[in-house]
Amino acid sequence: MSEVSEAMETQQTDYKNDLDSAPEFEPVCVDVDRIYDSCGAKDCIRDLTVFFTDEDQQLVETATAARVTRASVLTSTVNIDSVAFHRGYYSVDVAFYFAVFVELYTAAGSAPTSVTGLAVYSKRAVLYGSDANVKSFSSDDIAAAIDPAEFNCCTAESGTLPRAEVQVSYPMVLASGLSPVTTPVILPFVPENVTEFFGGDLVAPTSQQVLTTLGVFSIIQLSRSVQLTIPTYDFCVPRKECTDQSDDPCEAFSKIDFPGDSFYPPATAEEEFGTSPKFNCGCN
């Protein structure tokens, strides 16, 4: 018998022993969200116009240079609609609203002025979400007004729509700078909560604008609530006791491990990251 066959037989024996020693389980029915389809995107969003309030835009118009220091995701809107002639498929329209932090320079050697603006990026994905000709109600639901269009066979949706969810990474600033406005810039739709974040209405640039290029990773998925039967072994019982936090700062400090990596940094990138480098926002 070859070494490979012996190793496979040993693994099968160990697996059988693990099954025999495992505690008996009980099948239970649970209600979960099943992901029917998903997709990932790696978007390099070039030359996004950054919109500011009227006061900050006046500073942009007179600036000689601009540098985007960082960007973050404020919010996102997700809309879903069925695709004609493709039963079970849906288009997911996503709009990302980025807060862009900019340093404006008005003269050589002068201290920069920090302002915050808005950049908007929209994308669409077509995914399979199956179809269901049922309506779901729960005791947690609040009774809403009944829409007569739901009972019009010509306009009502066929079945219920799946649930769309979007996950987006921390944006990476790849490039930025000032650019003259050569064609009229149209201000996109801005939700009310985004306008409140900036403390006033945003305006479109007239003669000079800040452009930025962002790198964004995102995942879009469609899911539906389904009932599944799964094996259960026991209830989840806490394995440790809750303890009161000490007010003594020195006692809390004594429980922190000595940061040896900070005093002896890795000699090569492979020692720190392995074969694939990790990307983070530098907050750790």
Coordinates of N, CA, C and O in Angstrom, one line a residue, residues 92-256:
V92 N -29.7 45.9 -9.3 CA -29.4 46.6 -8.0 C -28.7 47.9 -8.3 O -27.5 47.9 -8.8
D93 N -29.3 49.0 -8.1 CA -28.7 50.3 -8.3 C -28.2 50.9 -7.0 O -29.0 51.1 -6.0
V94 N -26.9 51.2 -6.9 CA -26.3 51.6 -5.7 C -25.6 53.0 -5.9 O -24.9 53.2 -6.9
A95 N -25.8 53.9 -5.0 CA -25.2 55.2 -5.0 C -24.4 55.4 -3.7 O -24.9 55.3 -2.6
F96 N -23.1 55.6 -3.8 CA -22.2 55.8 -2.7 C -22.0 57.3 -2.5 O -21.7 58.0 -3.5
Y97 N -22.0 57.7 -1.2 CA -21.8 59.1 -0.9 C -20.6 59.2 0.0 O -20.6 58.7 1.1
F98 N -19.5 59.8 -0.6 CA -18.2 59.8 0.1 C -18.0 61.2 0.7 O -18.2 62.2 0.0
A99 N -17.5 61.3 1.9 CA -17.0 62.5 2.5 C -15.5 62.6 2.2 O -14.8 61.7 2.5
V100 N -15.2 63.7 1.5 CA -13.8 63.9 1.0 C -13.1 65.0 1.8 O -13.7 66.1 1.8
F101 N -12.0 64.7 2.4 CA -11.3 65.7 3.2 C -10.2 66.3 2.4 O -9.3 65.6 2.0
V102 N -10.2 67.6 2.2 CA -9.3 68.3 1.3 C -8.5 69.4 2.0 O -9.1 70.1 2.9
E103 N -7.3 69.5 1.6 CA -6.4 70.7 2.0 C -6.2 71.6 0.9 O -5.7 71.2 -0.2
L104 N -6.6 72.9 1.0 CA -6.5 73.9 -0.1 C -5.4 74.8 0.2 O -5.2 75.2 1.4
Y105 N -4.6 75.1 -0.8 CA -3.4 76.0 -0.7 C -3.7 77.2 -1.6 O -4.1 77.1 -2.7
T106 N -3.6 78.4 -1.0 CA -3.9 79.7 -1.7 C -2.6 80.3 -2.1 O -2.6 81.2 -3.1
A107 N -1.4 80.0 -1.5 CA -0.2 80.6 -1.9 C 1.0 79.7 -1.5 O 0.8 78.9 -0.6
A108 N 2.1 79.9 -2.2 CA 3.2 79.0 -1.9 C 3.7 79.3 -0.5 O 3.9 80.4 -0.1
G109 N 3.9 78.2 0.3 CA 4.5 78.4 1.6 C 3.4 78.7 2.7 O 3.8 78.8 3.9
S110 N 2.2 78.9 2.3 CA 1.1 79.2 3.2 C 0.5 77.9 3.8 O 0.6 76.9 3.2
A111 N 0.0 78.1 5.0 CA -0.7 76.9 5.6 C -1.9 76.5 4.9 O -2.7 77.4 4.5
P112 N -2.2 75.3 4.8 CA -3.4 74.9 4.0 C -4.7 75.1 4.8 O -4.7 75.1 6.1
T113 N -5.8 75.2 4.1 CA -7.1 75.3 4.7 C -7.9 74.0 4.5 O -8.0 73.5 3.4
S114 N -8.4 73.4 5.6 CA -9.0 72.1 5.5 C -10.5 72.3 5.3 O -11.2 73.1 6.0
V115 N -11.0 71.7 4.3 CA -12.5 71.7 4.0 C -12.9 70.3 3.7 O -12.1 69.4 3.4
T116 N -14.2 70.1 3.8 CA -14.8 68.7 3.5 C -15.9 68.8 2.5 O -16.7 69.7 2.6
G117 N -15.8 68.0 1.5 CA -16.8 68.0 0.4 C -17.4 66.6 0.2 O -17.1 65.6 0.9
L118 N -18.2 66.5 -0.9 CA -19.0 65.3 -1.2 C -18.6 64.8 -2.6 O -18.6 65.6 -3.5
A119 N -18.4 63.5 -2.7 CA -18.2 62.9 -4.0 C -19.3 61.8 -4.0 O -19.5 61.1 -3.1
V120 N -19.9 61.6 -5.2 CA -20.9 60.6 -5.4 C -20.6 59.7 -6.5 O -20.1 60.1 -7.6
Y121 N -20.8 58.4 -6.3 CA -20.5 57.4 -7.3 C -21.7 56.4 -7.4 O -22.1 55.9 -6.3
S122 N -22.1 56.1 -8.6 CA -23.3 55.2 -8.8 C -22.8 54.0 -9.6 O -22.0 54.1 -10.5
K123 N -23.4 52.8 -9.3 CA -23.1 51.6 -10.1 C -24.3 50.7 -10.1 O -25.2 50.9 -9.2
R124 N -24.3 49.8 -11.0 CA -25.5 48.9 -11.2 C -24.9 47.4 -11.3 O -23.9 47.2 -12.0
A125 N -25.6 46.5 -10.7 CA -25.3 45.1 -10.8 C -26.6 44.3 -11.1 O -27.6 44.6 -10.5
V126 N -26.5 43.3 -11.9 CA -27.7 42.4 -12.2 C -27.4 41.1 -11.6 O -26.4 40.4 -12.0
L127 N -28.2 40.6 -10.7 CA -28.0 39.4 -10.0 C -29.3 38.5 -10.0 O -30.4 39.0 -10.2
Y128 N -29.1 37.2 -9.7 CA -30.2 36.3 -9.6 C -30.7 36.3 -8.2 O -30.0 36.1 -7.2
G129 N -32.0 36.6 -8.0 CA -32.6 36.6 -6.6 C -33.8 35.7 -6.5 O -34.5 35.8 -5.5
S130 N -34.1 34.8 -7.5 CA -35.2 33.9 -7.5 C -36.5 34.7 -7.4 O -36.5 36.0 -7.5
D131 N -37.6 34.1 -7.3 CA -38.9 34.8 -7.2 C -39.8 34.1 -6.2 O -39.7 32.9 -6.1
A132 N -40.7 34.8 -5.6 CA -41.6 34.2 -4.6 C -43.0 35.0 -4.8 O -43.0 36.2 -4.7
N133 N -44.0 34.2 -4.9 CA -45.4 34.8 -5.0 C -46.1 34.8 -3.7 O -47.2 34.3 -3.6
V134 N -45.4 35.3 -2.7 CA -46.0 35.3 -1.3 C -45.8 36.7 -0.7 O -44.9 37.4 -1.2
K135 N -46.6 37.0 0.3 CA -46.4 38.2 1.1 C -46.1 37.7 2.6 O -46.8 36.8 3.1
S136 N -45.1 38.4 3.2 CA -44.8 38.0 4.6 C -45.2 39.1 5.5 O -45.0 40.3 5.2
F137 N -45.8 38.7 6.6 CA -46.2 39.6 7.7 C -45.6 39.1 9.0 O -45.5 37.9 9.2
S138 N -45.4 40.0 9.9 CA -44.8 39.7 11.2 C -45.5 40.5 12.3 O -46.0 41.6 12.1
S139 N -45.5 40.0 13.5 CA -46.1 40.7 14.7 C -45.2 42.0 15.0 O -45.7 42.9 15.7
D140 N -44.0 42.0 14.5 CA -43.1 43.2 14.7 C -43.4 44.3 13.7 O -42.9 45.4 13.9
D141 N -44.2 44.0 12.6 CA -44.5 45.0 11.6 C -45.5 46.1 12.1 O -46.3 45.8 13.0
I142 N -45.3 47.3 11.6 CA -46.2 48.3 11.9 C -47.1 48.5 10.7 O -46.7 48.6 9.5
A143 N -48.4 48.5 10.9 CA -49.4 48.6 9.8 C -49.2 49.9 9.1 O -49.1 51.0 9.6
A144 N -49.1 49.7 7.7 CA -48.8 50.9 6.8 C -50.0 51.1 5.9 O -50.9 50.2 5.8
A145 N -50.0 52.2 5.2 CA -51.1 52.5 4.3 C -51.1 51.5 3.2 O -50.0 51.1 2.7
I146 N -52.2 51.1 2.7 CA -52.4 50.1 1.6 C -52.3 50.9 0.3 O -53.1 51.8 0.1
D147 N -51.4 50.4 -0.6 CA -51.3 51.0 -1.9 C -52.2 50.3 -2.9 O -52.0 49.1 -3.2
P148 N -53.2 51.0 -3.5 CA -54.1 50.4 -4.5 C -53.3 49.8 -5.6 O -53.8 48.8 -6.3
A149 N -52.1 50.3 -6.0 CA -51.4 49.8 -7.1 C -51.0 48.4 -7.0 O -50.7 47.7 -7.9
E150 N -50.9 47.9 -5.7 CA -50.5 46.6 -5.4 C -51.5 45.6 -6.0 O -51.1 44.4 -6.2
F151 N -52.7 46.0 -6.1 CA -53.8 45.1 -6.6 C -54.1 45.3 -8.0 O -55.1 44.7 -8.5
N152 N -53.3 46.1 -8.7 CA -53.5 46.3 -10.2 C -52.5 45.3 -10.9 O -51.3 45.4 -10.8
C153 N -53.1 44.3 -11.6 CA -52.3 43.3 -12.2 C -51.4 43.8 -13.3 O -50.5 43.2 -13.7
C154 N -51.7 45.1 -13.8 CA -50.8 45.6 -14.8 C -49.6 46.3 -14.3 O -48.6 46.5 -15.0
T155 N -49.7 46.8 -13.1 CA -48.5 47.5 -12.5 C -47.9 46.9 -11.3 O -46.8 47.2 -11.0
A156 N -48.5 45.9 -10.7 CA -48.0 45.3 -9.5 C -46.8 44.4 -9.8 O -46.7 43.8 -10.9
E157 N -45.9 44.3 -8.9 CA -44.7 43.4 -9.0 C -45.2 42.0 -9.0 O -46.1 41.6 -8.3
S158 N -44.5 41.1 -9.7 CA -44.8 39.7 -9.7 C -44.1 39.1 -8.5 O -42.9 38.8 -8.6
G159 N -44.8 38.9 -7.4 CA -44.1 38.3 -6.2 C -43.4 39.4 -5.4 O -43.5 40.6 -5.7
T160 N -42.7 39.0 -4.4 CA -42.0 39.9 -3.5 C -40.5 40.0 -4.0 O -39.9 39.0 -4.5
L161 N -39.9 41.2 -3.7 CA -38.5 41.4 -4.1 C -37.6 40.8 -3.1 O -37.9 40.8 -1.9
P162 N -36.4 40.3 -3.5 CA -35.4 39.9 -2.6 C -34.8 41.1 -1.8 O -35.1 42.2 -2.2
R163 N -34.0 40.8 -0.8 CA -33.3 41.8 -0.1 C -31.9 42.0 -0.6 O -31.2 41.1 -0.8
A164 N -31.6 43.3 -0.9 CA -30.3 43.6 -1.4 C -29.4 44.2 -0.3 O -29.9 45.1 0.4
E165 N -28.2 43.8 -0.2 CA -27.3 44.3 0.8 C -26.0 44.6 0.1 O -25.5 43.9 -0.8
V166 N -25.4 45.7 0.5 CA -24.1 46.2 -0.1 C -23.1 46.4 1.0 O -23.4 47.0 2.0
Q167 N -21.9 45.9 0.8 CA -20.8 46.1 1.7 C -19.7 46.8 0.9 O -19.4 46.5 -0.2
V168 N -19.1 47.8 1.6 CA -18.1 48.6 0.9 C -16.9 48.9 1.8 O -17.1 49.0 3.0
S169 N -15.7 48.9 1.2 CA -14.5 49.0 2.0 C -14.2 50.5 2.3 O -14.9 51.4 1.7
Y170 N -13.2 50.7 3.1 CA -12.7 52.1 3.3 C -12.1 52.6 2.0 O -11.2 51.9 1.5
P171 N -12.5 53.7 1.5 CA -12.0 54.2 0.2 C -10.5 54.5 0.3 O -10.0 55.1 1.3
M172 N -9.8 54.2 -0.8 CA -8.3 54.5 -0.9 C -8.2 55.7 -1.8 O -8.6 55.7 -3.0
V173 N -7.5 56.8 -1.4 CA -7.3 58.0 -2.2 C -6.1 57.7 -3.1 O -5.0 57.5 -2.6
L174 N -6.3 57.6 -4.4 CA -5.3 57.3 -5.4 C -4.7 58.5 -6.0 O -3.5 58.5 -6.4
A175 N -5.5 59.6 -6.2 CA -5.0 60.8 -6.9 C -6.0 61.9 -6.6 O -7.1 61.7 -6.2
S176 N -5.5 63.2 -6.7 CA -6.3 64.3 -6.5 C -5.7 65.6 -7.0 O -4.4 65.6 -7.3
G177 N -6.4 66.7 -7.2 CA -5.9 67.9 -7.7 C -7.0 68.9 -8.1 O -8.2 68.5 -8.1
L178 N -6.6 70.1 -8.5 CA -7.5 71.1 -9.1 C -7.6 70.9 -10.6 O -6.6 70.6 -11.2
S179 N -8.7 71.3 -11.1 CA -8.9 71.3 -12.5 C -9.9 72.3 -12.9 O -10.9 72.6 -12.2
P180 N -9.7 73.0 -14.1 CA -10.7 74.0 -14.5 C -11.9 73.4 -15.0 O -11.9 72.2 -15.5
V181 N -13.1 74.1 -14.8 CA -14.4 73.6 -15.3 C -14.5 73.9 -16.8 O -14.6 75.1 -17.1
T182 N -14.5 73.0 -17.6 CA -14.6 73.2 -19.1 C -16.0 73.0 -19.6 O -16.5 73.6 -20.6
T183 N -16.8 72.1 -18.9 CA -18.2 71.9 -19.2 C -19.0 72.0 -18.0 O -18.5 71.8 -16.9
P184 N -20.3 72.4 -18.1 CA -21.1 72.6 -16.9 C -21.2 71.3 -16.0 O -21.4 70.2 -16.6
V185 N -21.0 71.5 -14.7 CA -21.1 70.4 -13.8 C -22.5 70.3 -13.2 O -22.9 71.4 -12.6
I186 N -23.1 69.2 -13.2 CA -24.5 69.1 -12.6 C -24.3 68.4 -11.3 O -23.7 67.4 -11.1
L187 N -25.0 69.1 -10.3 CA -25.0 68.5 -8.9 C -25.9 67.3 -8.9 O -27.1 67.4 -9.2
P188 N -25.4 66.1 -8.4 CA -26.3 65.0 -8.4 C -27.3 65.1 -7.2 O -27.2 66.0 -6.4
F189 N -28.2 64.1 -7.2 CA -29.2 64.1 -6.1 C -28.5 63.8 -4.8 O -27.6 62.9 -4.7
V190 N -28.8 64.6 -3.8 CA -28.1 64.5 -2.4 C -29.2 64.3 -1.4 O -30.1 65.1 -1.3
P191 N -29.2 63.1 -0.7 CA -30.2 62.9 0.4 C -30.2 64.0 1.4 O -29.1 64.6 1.7
E192 N -31.3 64.1 2.1 CA -31.4 65.2 3.1 C -30.4 65.0 4.3 O -29.8 65.9 4.8
N193 N -30.2 63.7 4.7 CA -29.3 63.5 5.8 C -27.8 63.8 5.4 O -27.0 64.2 6.3
V194 N -27.5 63.7 4.1 CA -26.1 64.0 3.7 C -26.0 65.5 3.7 O -24.9 66.1 4.1
T195 N -27.0 66.2 3.3 CA -27.0 67.7 3.3 C -26.8 68.2 4.7 O -26.0 69.2 5.0
E196 N -27.5 67.6 5.7 CA -27.4 68.0 7.1 C -26.0 67.8 7.6 O -25.5 68.6 8.4
F197 N -25.3 66.8 7.1 CA -23.9 66.5 7.5 C -23.0 67.6 7.2 O -22.1 68.0 8.0
F198 N -23.2 68.2 6.0 CA -22.3 69.3 5.6 C -22.8 70.7 6.1 O -22.2 71.7 5.9
G199 N -24.0 70.7 6.8 CA -24.4 72.0 7.4 C -25.0 73.0 6.4 O -25.2 74.1 6.7
G200 N -25.3 72.6 5.2 CA -25.9 73.5 4.2 C -26.0 72.8 2.8 O -25.4 71.8 2.6
D201 N -26.6 73.5 1.9 CA -26.8 73.0 0.6 C -25.4 73.1 -0.2 O -24.6 74.0 0.0
L202 N -25.2 72.0 -1.0 CA -24.0 72.0 -1.8 C -24.2 72.6 -3.1 O -25.3 72.7 -3.6
V203 N -23.2 73.2 -3.7 CA -23.3 73.9 -5.0 C -22.3 73.2 -6.0 O -21.3 72.6 -5.6
A204 N -22.6 73.5 -7.3 CA -21.7 73.0 -8.3 C -20.6 74.0 -8.6 O -20.8 75.2 -8.5
P205 N -19.4 73.5 -8.9 CA -18.3 74.4 -9.2 C -18.6 75.2 -10.5 O -19.2 74.7 -11.4
T206 N -18.1 76.4 -10.6 CA -18.3 77.2 -11.8 C -17.0 77.4 -12.6 O -17.1 77.2 -13.9
S207 N -15.9 77.7 -12.0 CA -14.7 77.9 -12.8 C -13.5 76.9 -12.4 O -12.7 76.6 -13.3
Q208 N -13.5 76.4 -11.2 CA -12.5 75.5 -10.8 C -13.0 74.5 -9.8 O -13.9 74.8 -9.0
Q209 N -12.6 73.2 -10.0 CA -13.1 72.1 -9.2 C -12.0 71.2 -8.6 O -10.9 71.2 -9.2
V210 N -12.3 70.5 -7.6 CA -11.4 69.5 -7.0 C -11.8 68.1 -7.6 O -13.0 67.7 -7.5
L211 N -10.8 67.4 -8.2 CA -11.1 66.1 -8.7 C -10.3 65.1 -7.8 O -9.2 65.4 -7.4
T212 N -10.9 63.9 -7.6 CA -10.2 62.9 -6.9 C -10.4 61.5 -7.5 O -11.5 61.3 -8.1
T213 N -9.5 60.6 -7.4 CA -9.6 59.3 -7.8 C -9.6 58.3 -6.6 O -8.6 58.4 -5.8
L214 N -10.6 57.5 -6.5 CA -10.7 56.6 -5.3 C -10.7 55.2 -5.8 O -11.2 54.8 -6.8
G215 N -10.2 54.3 -4.9 CA -10.2 52.9 -5.1 C -11.1 52.3 -4.0 O -11.0 52.5 -2.8
V216 N -12.1 51.5 -4.5 CA -13.2 51.0 -3.6 C -13.4 49.5 -3.9 O -13.5 49.1 -5.1
F217 N -13.5 48.7 -2.9 CA -13.9 47.3 -3.0 C -15.3 47.2 -2.4 O -15.6 47.8 -1.4
S218 N -16.2 46.5 -3.1 CA -17.6 46.4 -2.7 C -18.1 45.0 -3.0 O -17.6 44.3 -3.9
I219 N -19.1 44.6 -2.2 CA -19.8 43.3 -2.5 C -21.3 43.6 -2.5 O -21.8 44.3 -1.6
I220 N -22.0 43.1 -3.5 CA -23.4 43.2 -3.6 C -24.1 41.8 -3.6 O -23.6 40.9 -4.3
Q221 N -25.1 41.6 -2.8 CA -25.7 40.3 -2.7 C -27.2 40.4 -2.6 O -27.8 41.4 -2.1
L222 N -27.9 39.4 -3.1 CA -29.4 39.3 -3.0 C -29.7 38.1 -2.1 O -29.1 37.0 -2.2
S223 N -30.6 38.3 -1.2 CA -31.0 37.2 -0.2 C -32.5 37.2 0.0 O -33.2 38.2 -0.2
R224 N -33.0 36.0 0.4 CA -34.4 35.9 0.8 C -34.4 35.1 2.1 O -33.6 34.3 2.4
S225 N -35.5 35.3 2.8 CA -35.8 34.6 4.1 C -36.3 33.2 3.7 O -37.3 33.0 3.0
V226 N -35.6 32.1 4.2 CA -36.0 30.8 4.0 C -35.9 30.0 5.3 O -35.3 30.4 6.3
Q227 N -36.6 28.8 5.3 CA -36.6 27.9 6.5 C -35.7 26.7 6.2 O -35.9 26.1 5.1
L228 N -34.7 26.5 7.0 CA -33.8 25.4 6.9 C -33.8 24.5 8.1 O -34.0 25.0 9.2
T229 N -33.5 23.2 7.9 CA -33.3 22.3 9.0 C -31.8 22.1 9.2 O -31.1 21.7 8.3
I230 N -31.4 22.3 10.4 CA -30.0 22.2 10.8 C -29.8 21.4 12.0 O -30.7 21.3 12.8
P231 N -28.6 20.7 12.1 CA -28.4 19.9 13.4 C -28.0 20.8 14.5 O -27.2 21.8 14.3
T232 N -28.5 20.6 15.7 CA -28.1 21.3 16.9 C -27.6 20.3 17.9 O -28.1 19.2 18.1
Y233 N -26.6 20.7 18.7 CA -26.0 19.9 19.7 C -26.4 20.3 21.1 O -26.7 19.5 22.0
D234 N -26.4 21.6 21.4 CA -26.8 22.1 22.7 C -27.0 23.6 22.6 O -26.6 24.2 21.6
F235 N -27.5 24.2 23.7 CA -27.6 25.6 23.7 C -26.3 26.2 24.0 O -25.4 25.6 24.6
C236 N -26.1 27.5 23.6 CA -24.9 28.2 23.8 C -24.8 28.7 25.2 O -25.5 29.7 25.5
V237 N -24.1 28.1 26.1 CA -23.9 28.5 27.5 C -22.6 29.3 27.6 O -21.6 28.8 27.1
P238 N -22.7 30.5 28.2 CA -21.4 31.2 28.4 C -20.4 30.4 29.1 O -20.7 29.7 30.1
R239 N -19.1 30.5 28.7 CA -18.0 29.8 29.3 C -17.2 30.6 30.2 O -16.2 30.1 30.7
K240 N -17.5 31.8 30.4 CA -16.7 32.6 31.4 C -17.7 33.5 32.1 O -18.8 33.9 31.7
E241 N -17.2 34.0 33.3 CA -18.1 34.8 34.2 C -17.8 36.3 33.9 O -16.7 36.7 33.6
C242 N -18.9 37.1 34.0 CA -18.7 38.5 33.8 C -18.1 39.1 35.0 O -18.5 38.8 36.2
T243 N -17.0 39.9 34.8 CA -16.3 40.5 35.9 C -16.4 42.0 35.8 O -16.4 42.6 34.7
D244 N -16.3 42.7 36.9 CA -16.3 44.1 37.0 C -15.0 44.6 36.5 O -13.9 44.1 36.8
Q245 N -15.0 45.7 35.7 CA -13.7 46.3 35.3 C -13.1 47.1 36.4 O -13.8 47.9 37.1
S246 N -11.8 47.0 36.6 CA -11.1 47.6 37.6 C -10.9 49.1 37.3 O -10.7 49.5 36.1
D247 N -11.0 50.0 38.3 CA -10.8 51.4 38.1 C -9.3 51.8 38.2 O -9.0 52.9 38.0
D248 N -8.5 50.8 38.6 CA -7.1 51.1 38.7 C -6.4 51.1 37.4 O -6.3 50.0 36.7
P249 N -5.9 52.2 36.8 CA -5.3 52.3 35.5 C -4.1 51.4 35.4 O -3.7 50.8 34.4
C250 N -3.3 51.4 36.5 CA -2.0 50.6 36.5 C -2.3 49.1 36.4 O -1.6 48.3 35.8
E251 N -3.4 48.7 37.1 CA -3.8 47.3 37.0 C -4.2 46.9 35.6 O -3.9 45.8 35.1
A252 N -5.0 47.8 34.9 CA -5.4 47.5 33.5 C -4.1 47.5 32.6 O -4.0 46.7 31.7
F253 N -3.2 48.4 32.9 CA -2.0 48.4 32.1 C -1.1 47.2 32.2 O -0.5 46.7 31.3
S254 N -1.1 46.6 33.4 CA -0.3 45.4 33.7 C -0.8 44.2 32.9 O 0.0 43.2 32.7
K255 N -2.0 44.2 32.4 CA -2.6 43.1 31.7 C -2.3 43.2 30.2 O -2.6 42.2 29.5
I256 N -1.7 44.3 29.8 CA -1.3 44.4 28.3 C 0.0 43.8 28.1 O 1.0 44.0 28.8

